[in-house]
């Protein structure tokens, strides 16, 4: 066999094995932002079969660009143990007690690396376009290649079955939106619907991100900005402690749901 052929067949075989294994999961996570990456790592470490489906080529969500493309972000004291678990460096801000800066590229790459090293899989350039909904429960995801989605090609998708689905899609809460629009489910919110994100209020937004991180319908969970959008929390901009703590909280909730 030629080198060209050996290389190509190795990639195809390896990827197909990974995809086959990813078609039935304990936890299917949509979106690879910071909250989802922390959740994936914590769940992977607990031995759960978990995969992230991320629309973009590069996972990491809103972490890469820092604040307005100044590639530094801020976290609070409470989130430092999570950064330390991933081996991501941070620096105290002398004149802002309780706050620390870190390089946003180190954060994005560190979170991705940590999630993968825990055993979680990441399928990038894959968009989730629908949910599997059977017997009154969310049972999984409907996936397709992002280029297929972007080009509007008429190509049928594949499905992933999962015990738990985590919406980590950020501000739009895409999966919970699909569930309310198409499956007509009532969420565990005061109105049964998505309340919608409020404008910026840093301290309030950070606290509500963690408080709003939970299960909103049997088998359907939300973390990060998605949770905040569902429960009408405030936004907070380039401070990321709440996102990291949200990922850790949801992993704990899902793991106890799965008996791990
Ligand atoms: O928004 P995002 O970074 O998620 P997050 O964990 O973090 C929010 C912060 O980055 C920032 C903030 C912090 O203060 O406010 O915004 O809530 O990442 C969400 C990821 O989900 C992907 C999207 O490409 C992004 O990388 N995504 C969204 N919808 C889909 C999706 C979908 N339908 N299928 C696959 N991926």
GROMACS .gro file of C-alpha atoms and ligand atoms in nm:
model
  296
    1UNK     CA    1   0.000   0.000   0.000
    2UNK     CA    2   0.131   0.352  -0.076
    3UNK     CA    3   0.201   0.605   0.202
    4UNK     CA    4  -0.083   0.819   0.069
    5UNK     CA    5  -0.320   0.527   0.104
    6UNK     CA    6  -0.193   0.425   0.451
    7UNK     CA    7  -0.236   0.779   0.587
    8UNK     CA    8  -0.584   0.823   0.449
    9UNK     CA    9  -0.710   0.482   0.559
   10UNK     CA   10  -0.568   0.532   0.911
   11UNK     CA   11  -0.759   0.861   0.945
   12UNK     CA   12  -1.083   0.720   0.808
   13UNK     CA   13  -1.069   0.407   1.026
   14UNK     CA   14  -0.980   0.604   1.342
   15UNK     CA   15  -1.244   0.869   1.289
   16UNK     CA   16  -1.518   0.622   1.202
   17UNK     CA   17  -1.442   0.425   1.520
   18UNK     CA   18  -1.465   0.745   1.723
   19UNK     CA   19  -1.793   0.845   1.561
   20UNK     CA   20  -1.944   0.497   1.601
   21UNK     CA   21  -1.853   0.505   1.969
   22UNK     CA   22  -2.007   0.853   1.999
   23UNK     CA   23  -2.347   0.752   1.865
   24UNK     CA   24  -2.461   0.628   2.208
   25UNK     CA   25  -2.357   0.840   2.505
   26UNK     CA   26  -2.424   0.898   2.871
   27UNK     CA   27  -2.402   1.273   2.811
   28UNK     CA   28  -2.423   1.462   2.482
   29UNK     CA   29  -2.305   1.822   2.513
   30UNK     CA   30  -2.393   2.083   2.254
   31UNK     CA   31  -2.137   2.359   2.215
   32UNK     CA   32  -1.775   2.368   2.323
   33UNK     CA   33  -1.760   2.695   2.518
   34UNK     CA   34  -1.586   2.729   2.855
   35UNK     CA   35  -1.874   2.602   3.070
   36UNK     CA   36  -1.923   2.295   2.849
   37UNK     CA   37  -1.550   2.215   2.840
   38UNK     CA   38  -1.530   2.216   3.221
   39UNK     CA   39  -1.841   1.998   3.238
   40UNK     CA   40  -1.697   1.756   2.980
   41UNK     CA   41  -1.373   1.719   3.172
   42UNK     CA   42  -1.543   1.664   3.507
   43UNK     CA   43  -1.784   1.409   3.357
   44UNK     CA   44  -1.505   1.234   3.167
   45UNK     CA   45  -1.301   1.208   3.488
   46UNK     CA   46  -1.597   1.040   3.657
   47UNK     CA   47  -1.598   0.772   3.390
   48UNK     CA   48  -1.905   0.886   3.198
   49UNK     CA   49  -1.919   0.850   2.821
   50UNK     CA   50  -1.940   1.208   2.707
   51UNK     CA   51  -1.895   1.399   2.381
   52UNK     CA   52  -1.914   1.763   2.277
   53UNK     CA   53  -2.063   1.856   1.939
   54UNK     CA   54  -1.926   2.196   1.834
   55UNK     CA   55  -2.040   2.389   1.529
   56UNK     CA   56  -1.713   2.572   1.471
   57UNK     CA   57  -1.380   2.430   1.357
   58UNK     CA   58  -1.218   2.550   1.680
   59UNK     CA   59  -1.391   2.467   2.011
   60UNK     CA   60  -1.358   2.724   2.290
   61UNK     CA   61  -1.660   2.942   2.215
   62UNK     CA   62  -1.624   3.299   2.336
   63UNK     CA   63  -1.295   3.246   2.518
   64UNK     CA   64  -1.044   3.311   2.238
   65UNK     CA   65  -1.118   3.679   2.180
   66UNK     CA   66  -1.086   3.805   2.540
   67UNK     CA   67  -1.251   4.146   2.574
   68UNK     CA   68  -1.300   4.316   2.237
   69UNK     CA   69  -1.011   4.111   2.089
   70UNK     CA   70  -0.773   4.213   2.371
   71UNK     CA   71  -0.676   3.852   2.438
   72UNK     CA   72  -0.687   3.858   2.819
   73UNK     CA   73  -0.980   3.761   3.041
   74UNK     CA   74  -1.060   3.795   3.410
   75UNK     CA   75  -1.167   3.537   3.667
   76UNK     CA   76  -1.255   3.562   4.035
   77UNK     CA   77  -1.091   3.385   4.332
   78UNK     CA   78  -1.366   3.120   4.347
   79UNK     CA   79  -1.280   2.983   4.001
   80UNK     CA   80  -0.903   2.948   4.056
   81UNK     CA   81  -0.921   2.581   4.167
   82UNK     CA   82  -1.077   2.496   3.830
   83UNK     CA   83  -0.802   2.676   3.636
   84UNK     CA   84  -0.546   2.497   3.854
   85UNK     CA   85  -0.705   2.159   3.777
   86UNK     CA   86  -0.648   2.230   3.407
   87UNK     CA   87  -0.297   2.371   3.465
   88UNK     CA   88  -0.398   2.711   3.325
   89UNK     CA   89  -0.188   2.999   3.461
   90UNK     CA   90  -0.333   3.317   3.611
   91UNK     CA   91  -0.203   3.637   3.766
   92UNK     CA   92  -0.347   3.840   4.052
   93UNK     CA   93  -0.458   4.196   3.970
   94UNK     CA   94  -0.287   4.400   4.242
   95UNK     CA   95  -0.539   4.684   4.248
   96UNK     CA   96  -0.851   4.466   4.207
   97UNK     CA   97  -0.875   4.230   4.506
   98UNK     CA   98  -1.040   3.899   4.421
   99UNK     CA   99  -0.977   3.927   4.046
  100UNK     CA  100  -0.710   3.763   3.830
  101UNK     CA  101  -0.613   3.795   3.465
  102UNK     CA  102  -0.518   3.516   3.227
  103UNK     CA  103  -0.433   3.477   2.861
  104UNK     CA  104  -0.752   3.394   2.673
  105UNK     CA  105  -0.568   3.174   2.421
  106UNK     CA  106  -0.413   2.973   2.708
  107UNK     CA  107  -0.757   2.941   2.863
  108UNK     CA  108  -0.923   2.820   2.542
  109UNK     CA  109  -0.649   2.574   2.452
  110UNK     CA  110  -0.608   2.456   2.814
  111UNK     CA  111  -0.978   2.386   2.856
  112UNK     CA  112  -0.994   2.196   2.526
  113UNK     CA  113  -0.683   1.991   2.610
  114UNK     CA  114  -0.813   1.912   2.960
  115UNK     CA  115  -1.151   1.799   2.832
  116UNK     CA  116  -0.993   1.564   2.576
  117UNK     CA  117  -0.740   1.426   2.825
  118UNK     CA  118  -1.025   1.326   3.058
  119UNK     CA  119  -1.161   1.091   2.792
  120UNK     CA  120  -1.436   1.320   2.663
  121UNK     CA  121  -1.462   1.333   2.282
  122UNK     CA  122  -1.501   1.651   2.079
  123UNK     CA  123  -1.665   1.646   1.737
  124UNK     CA  124  -1.586   1.982   1.581
  125UNK     CA  125  -1.746   2.132   1.270
  126UNK     CA  126  -2.061   1.942   1.367
  127UNK     CA  127  -2.386   2.133   1.416
  128UNK     CA  128  -2.678   2.012   1.619
  129UNK     CA  129  -2.987   2.087   1.418
  130UNK     CA  130  -3.258   1.908   1.619
  131UNK     CA  131  -3.326   1.686   1.920
  132UNK     CA  132  -3.451   1.327   1.942
  133UNK     CA  133  -3.772   1.342   2.150
  134UNK     CA  134  -3.950   1.015   2.236
  135UNK     CA  135  -4.199   0.914   2.506
  136UNK     CA  136  -4.204   1.266   2.649
  137UNK     CA  137  -3.828   1.277   2.701
  138UNK     CA  138  -3.525   1.426   2.527
  139UNK     CA  139  -3.331   1.120   2.406
  140UNK     CA  140  -3.053   1.266   2.196
  141UNK     CA  141  -2.938   1.492   1.917
  142UNK     CA  142  -2.969   1.528   1.541
  143UNK     CA  143  -2.633   1.621   1.388
  144UNK     CA  144  -2.491   1.729   1.055
  145UNK     CA  145  -2.167   1.877   0.924
  146UNK     CA  146  -2.147   2.254   0.968
  147UNK     CA  147  -2.050   2.307   0.600
  148UNK     CA  148  -2.370   2.122   0.504
  149UNK     CA  149  -2.566   2.356   0.733
  150UNK     CA  150  -2.383   2.669   0.609
  151UNK     CA  151  -2.424   2.585   0.239
  152UNK     CA  152  -2.790   2.496   0.291
  153UNK     CA  153  -2.733   2.156   0.128
  154UNK     CA  154  -3.028   1.920   0.136
  155UNK     CA  155  -2.855   1.634   0.320
  156UNK     CA  156  -3.023   1.422   0.585
  157UNK     CA  157  -2.855   1.417   0.928
  158UNK     CA  158  -2.746   1.138   1.165
  159UNK     CA  159  -2.856   1.092   1.527
  160UNK     CA  160  -2.684   1.052   1.862
  161UNK     CA  161  -2.866   0.886   2.153
  162UNK     CA  162  -2.788   1.005   2.506
  163UNK     CA  163  -2.925   0.967   2.860
  164UNK     CA  164  -2.865   1.336   2.926
  165UNK     CA  165  -2.838   1.634   2.690
  166UNK     CA  166  -2.653   1.948   2.801
  167UNK     CA  167  -2.722   2.277   2.624
  168UNK     CA  168  -2.394   2.471   2.627
  169UNK     CA  169  -2.475   2.677   2.320
  170UNK     CA  170  -2.426   3.014   2.492
  171UNK     CA  171  -2.649   3.318   2.451
  172UNK     CA  172  -2.911   3.167   2.212
  173UNK     CA  173  -2.985   2.845   2.413
  174UNK     CA  174  -3.032   2.672   2.078
  175UNK     CA  175  -3.119   2.327   2.206
  176UNK     CA  176  -3.365   2.439   2.471
  177UNK     CA  177  -3.518   2.670   2.208
  178UNK     CA  178  -3.560   2.371   1.974
  179UNK     CA  179  -3.718   2.169   2.253
  180UNK     CA  180  -3.973   2.439   2.337
  181UNK     CA  181  -4.048   2.529   1.973
  182UNK     CA  182  -4.067   2.181   1.822
  183UNK     CA  183  -4.140   1.938   2.108
  184UNK     CA  184  -4.361   2.202   2.280
  185UNK     CA  185  -4.220   2.112   2.621
  186UNK     CA  186  -4.276   2.329   2.928
  187UNK     CA  187  -3.951   2.418   3.100
  188UNK     CA  188  -3.894   2.438   3.473
  189UNK     CA  189  -3.908   2.822   3.463
  190UNK     CA  190  -4.175   3.058   3.604
  191UNK     CA  191  -4.353   3.076   3.264
  192UNK     CA  192  -4.256   2.736   3.126
  193UNK     CA  193  -4.074   2.918   2.845
  194UNK     CA  194  -3.732   3.077   2.791
  195UNK     CA  195  -3.728   3.407   2.983
  196UNK     CA  196  -3.449   3.572   2.777
  197UNK     CA  197  -3.116   3.729   2.874
  198UNK     CA  198  -3.108   4.070   3.040
  199UNK     CA  199  -2.844   4.342   2.971
  200UNK     CA  200  -2.505   4.363   3.139
  201UNK     CA  201  -2.469   4.363   3.520
  202UNK     CA  202  -2.146   4.185   3.604
  203UNK     CA  203  -2.191   4.073   3.966
  204UNK     CA  204  -2.552   3.978   3.924
  205UNK     CA  205  -2.480   3.795   3.597
  206UNK     CA  206  -2.193   3.596   3.745
  207UNK     CA  207  -2.402   3.479   4.038
  208UNK     CA  208  -2.711   3.403   3.830
  209UNK     CA  209  -2.510   3.199   3.576
  210UNK     CA  210  -2.425   2.950   3.848
  211UNK     CA  211  -2.768   2.966   4.014
  212UNK     CA  212  -2.945   2.909   3.680
  213UNK     CA  213  -2.730   2.609   3.590
  214UNK     CA  214  -2.956   2.304   3.624
  215UNK     CA  215  -3.198   2.058   3.466
  216UNK     CA  216  -3.488   2.234   3.289
  217UNK     CA  217  -3.677   1.928   3.164
  218UNK     CA  218  -3.616   1.560   3.235
  219UNK     CA  219  -3.284   1.478   3.069
  220UNK     CA  220  -3.228   1.833   2.940
  221UNK     CA  221  -2.974   2.049   3.124
  222UNK     CA  222  -2.827   2.397   3.061
  223UNK     CA  223  -2.497   2.557   3.161
  224UNK     CA  224  -2.316   2.888   3.101
  225UNK     CA  225  -2.489   3.169   2.913
  226UNK     CA  226  -2.750   2.927   2.786
  227UNK     CA  227  -2.873   2.872   3.144
  228UNK     CA  228  -2.871   3.246   3.203
  229UNK     CA  229  -3.076   3.308   2.889
  230UNK     CA  230  -3.330   3.042   2.986
  231UNK     CA  231  -3.384   3.195   3.332
  232UNK     CA  232  -3.354   3.563   3.234
  233UNK     CA  233  -3.017   3.634   3.398
  234UNK     CA  234  -2.790   3.932   3.328
  235UNK     CA  235  -2.488   3.918   3.094
  236UNK     CA  236  -2.139   3.981   3.224
  237UNK     CA  237  -1.883   4.016   2.942
  238UNK     CA  238  -1.520   3.900   2.966
  239UNK     CA  239  -1.521   3.771   3.324
  240UNK     CA  240  -1.528   3.391   3.316
  241UNK     CA  241  -1.545   3.262   3.675
  242UNK     CA  242  -1.919   3.204   3.650
  243UNK     CA  243  -1.877   3.001   3.330
  244UNK     CA  244  -1.617   2.772   3.486
  245UNK     CA  245  -1.819   2.727   3.806
  246UNK     CA  246  -2.131   2.660   3.599
  247UNK     CA  247  -1.952   2.377   3.415
  248UNK     CA  248  -1.842   2.222   3.742
  249UNK     CA  249  -2.189   2.250   3.894
  250UNK     CA  250  -2.370   2.090   3.600
  251UNK     CA  251  -2.121   1.803   3.587
  252UNK     CA  252  -2.200   1.729   3.952
  253UNK     CA  253  -2.575   1.739   3.889
  254UNK     CA  254  -2.555   1.517   3.581
  255UNK     CA  255  -2.318   1.272   3.748
  256UNK     CA  256  -2.549   1.226   4.045
  257UNK     CA  257  -2.839   1.178   3.801
  258UNK     CA  258  -2.633   0.899   3.639
  259UNK     CA  259  -2.539   0.752   3.978
  260UNK     CA  260  -2.166   0.845   3.940
  261LIG     O1  261  -2.099   3.105   2.409
  261LIG     P1  262  -1.998   3.006   2.449
  261LIG     O2  263  -1.858   3.052   2.471
  261LIG     O3  264  -2.052   2.922   2.575
  261LIG     P2  265  -2.053   2.952   2.734
  261LIG     O4  266  -1.985   2.838   2.799
  261LIG     O5  267  -1.961   3.079   2.755
  261LIG     C1  268  -2.004   3.210   2.732
  261LIG     C2  269  -1.882   3.299   2.719
  261LIG     O6  270  -1.797   3.255   2.616
  261LIG     C3  271  -1.913   3.446   2.695
  261LIG     C4  272  -1.960   3.513   2.817
  261LIG     C5  273  -1.871   3.503   2.936
  261LIG     O7  274  -1.879   3.604   3.016
  261LIG     O8  275  -2.062   3.572   2.816
  261LIG     O9  276  -2.005   3.459   2.588
  261LIG    O10  277  -2.192   2.983   2.772
  261LIG    O11  278  -1.990   2.889   2.342
  261LIG     C6  279  -2.104   2.829   2.288
  261LIG     C7  280  -2.057   2.735   2.177
  261LIG    O12  281  -2.169   2.661   2.130
  261LIG     C8  282  -2.155   2.644   1.989
  261LIG     C9  283  -2.096   2.775   1.941
  261LIG    O13  284  -2.032   2.759   1.816
  261LIG    C10  285  -2.000   2.808   2.054
  261LIG    O14  286  -1.870   2.761   2.029
  261LIG     N1  287  -2.289   2.616   1.936
  261LIG    C11  288  -2.397   2.696   1.943
  261LIG     N2  289  -2.504   2.636   1.887
  261LIG    C12  290  -2.462   2.515   1.843
  261LIG    C13  291  -2.325   2.501   1.874
  261LIG    C14  292  -2.525   2.407   1.774
  261LIG     N3  293  -2.653   2.410   1.740
  261LIG     N4  294  -2.450   2.297   1.743
  261LIG    C15  295  -2.320   2.292   1.777
  261LIG     N5  296  -2.256   2.391   1.843
   0.00000   0.00000   0.00000
